[in-house]
Coordinates of C-alpha atoms in Angstrom, one line a residue:
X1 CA 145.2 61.5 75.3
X2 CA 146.5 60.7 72.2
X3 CA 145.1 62.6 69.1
X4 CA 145.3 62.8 65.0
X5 CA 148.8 64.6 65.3
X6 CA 150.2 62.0 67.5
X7 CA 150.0 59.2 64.7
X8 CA 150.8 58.6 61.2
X9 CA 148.3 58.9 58.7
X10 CA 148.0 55.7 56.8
X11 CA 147.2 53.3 59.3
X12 CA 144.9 56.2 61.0
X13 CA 143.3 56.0 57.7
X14 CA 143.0 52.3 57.3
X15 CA 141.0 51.8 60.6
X16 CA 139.3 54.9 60.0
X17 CA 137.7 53.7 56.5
X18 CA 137.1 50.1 58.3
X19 CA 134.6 51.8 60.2
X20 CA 133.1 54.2 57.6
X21 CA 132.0 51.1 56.1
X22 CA 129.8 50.1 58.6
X23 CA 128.4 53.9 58.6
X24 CA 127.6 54.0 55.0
X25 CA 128.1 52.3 51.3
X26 CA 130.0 53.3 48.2
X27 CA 127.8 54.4 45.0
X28 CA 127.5 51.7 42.9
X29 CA 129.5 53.9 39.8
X30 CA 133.0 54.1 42.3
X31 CA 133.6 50.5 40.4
X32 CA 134.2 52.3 37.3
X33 CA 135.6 56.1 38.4
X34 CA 138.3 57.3 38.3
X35 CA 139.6 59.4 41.4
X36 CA 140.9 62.5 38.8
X37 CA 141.0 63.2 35.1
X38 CA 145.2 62.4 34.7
X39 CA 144.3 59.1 35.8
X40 CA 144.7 56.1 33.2
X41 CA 142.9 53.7 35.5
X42 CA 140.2 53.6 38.6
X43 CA 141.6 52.2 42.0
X44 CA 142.3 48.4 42.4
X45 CA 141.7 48.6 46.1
X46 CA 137.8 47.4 47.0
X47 CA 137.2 49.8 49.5
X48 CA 139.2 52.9 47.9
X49 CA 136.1 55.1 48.6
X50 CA 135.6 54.7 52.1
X51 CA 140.2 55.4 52.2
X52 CA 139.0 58.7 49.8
X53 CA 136.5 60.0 52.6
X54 CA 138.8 58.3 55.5
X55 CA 141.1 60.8 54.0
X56 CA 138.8 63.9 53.6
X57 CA 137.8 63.8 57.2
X58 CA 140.9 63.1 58.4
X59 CA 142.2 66.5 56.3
X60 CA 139.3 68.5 57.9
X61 CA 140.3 67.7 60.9
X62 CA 143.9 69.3 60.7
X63 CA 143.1 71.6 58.6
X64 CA 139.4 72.8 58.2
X65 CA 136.9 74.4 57.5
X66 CA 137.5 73.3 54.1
X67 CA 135.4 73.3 50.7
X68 CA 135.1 70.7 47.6
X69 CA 137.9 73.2 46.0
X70 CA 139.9 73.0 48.4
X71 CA 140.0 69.6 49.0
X72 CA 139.7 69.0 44.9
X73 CA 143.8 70.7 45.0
X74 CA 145.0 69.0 48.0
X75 CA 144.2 65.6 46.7
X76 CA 145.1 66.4 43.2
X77 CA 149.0 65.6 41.8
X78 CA 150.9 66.5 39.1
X79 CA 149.1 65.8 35.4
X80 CA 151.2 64.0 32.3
X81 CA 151.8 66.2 29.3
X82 CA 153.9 64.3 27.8
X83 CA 157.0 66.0 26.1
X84 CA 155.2 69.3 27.8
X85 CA 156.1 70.3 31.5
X86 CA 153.9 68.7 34.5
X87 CA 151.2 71.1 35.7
X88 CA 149.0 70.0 38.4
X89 CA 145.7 68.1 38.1
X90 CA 142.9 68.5 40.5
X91 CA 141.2 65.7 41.9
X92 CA 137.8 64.4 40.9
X93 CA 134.5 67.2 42.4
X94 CA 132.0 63.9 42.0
X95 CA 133.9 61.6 44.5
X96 CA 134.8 64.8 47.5
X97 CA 131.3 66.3 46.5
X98 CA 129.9 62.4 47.6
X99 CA 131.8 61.7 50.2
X100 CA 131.0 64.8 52.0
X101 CA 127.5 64.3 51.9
X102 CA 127.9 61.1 53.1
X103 CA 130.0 61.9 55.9
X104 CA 127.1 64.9 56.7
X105 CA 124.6 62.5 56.9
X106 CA 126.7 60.3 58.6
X107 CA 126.7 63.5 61.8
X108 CA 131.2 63.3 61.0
X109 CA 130.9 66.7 59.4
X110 CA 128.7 70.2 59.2
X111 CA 128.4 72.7 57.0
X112 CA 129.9 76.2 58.2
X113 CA 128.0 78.6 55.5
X114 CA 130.6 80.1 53.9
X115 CA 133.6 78.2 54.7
X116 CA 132.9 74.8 53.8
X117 CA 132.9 71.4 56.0
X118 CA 133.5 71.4 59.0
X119 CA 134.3 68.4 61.4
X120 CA 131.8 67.6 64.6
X121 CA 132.4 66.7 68.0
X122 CA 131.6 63.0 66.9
X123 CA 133.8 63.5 64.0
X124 CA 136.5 64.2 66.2
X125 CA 136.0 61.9 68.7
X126 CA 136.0 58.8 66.4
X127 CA 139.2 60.1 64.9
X128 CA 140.5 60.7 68.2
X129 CA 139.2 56.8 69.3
X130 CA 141.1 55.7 65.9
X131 CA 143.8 57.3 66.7
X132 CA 144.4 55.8 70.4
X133 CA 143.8 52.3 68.8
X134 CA 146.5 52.4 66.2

């Protein structure tokens, strides 16, 4: 049976977010957000928020239980300072806070009190179904 470690990422992703959109719908304000503060721009792609939660449960999957902090510095990169050295930059709280709660209501994830989000057994076995596919 092939699993979320037996395939790459992106295209696990991809398909992943191509069903999220059938489960639920971006906010209306992901047209104008920006996915962290050291961004200059929001996302070009249409469906970047439904990649962004792909993504999340995806990551708590491999790695969880996991909180909006946690998640907020794993999907975070390195912020410009110009003449200055690069520190990181966390990612944006609204955008993981949202798509957490969607994937909740969606039955993909549960809260563990104390710990974070953690993934269900229908959580698992889309990713797992995704993952067979690609």
């Amino acid at each position: 049976m092939t699993t979320v470690y037996d395939v790459e990422a992106e295209p696990l992703i991809q398909s992943v977010a191509e069903e999220l959109e059938n489960e639920f719908d971006a906010p209306e304000w992901t047209n104008y957000a920006k996915t962290a503060a050291n961004k200059y721009k929001p996302p070009e792609q249409e469906n970047w928020y439904h990649i962004r939660s792909a993504a999340i449960l995806r990551r708590i999957y491999t790695d969880g239980p996991l909180g909006t902090s946690k998640l907020r510095t794993i999907f975070g990169e390195s912020k410009n300072h110009g003449h200055a050295p690069q520190h990181h930059g966390k990612a944006s709280g609204k955008v993981i806070r949202t798509a957490l709660q969607n994937l909740e209501e969606a039955g993909l994830v549960e809260t563990e009190e104390g710990k974070g989000r953690e993934i269900t057994e229908d959580g698992q076995a889309l990713l797992d179904d995704k993952a067979g596919e690609v």
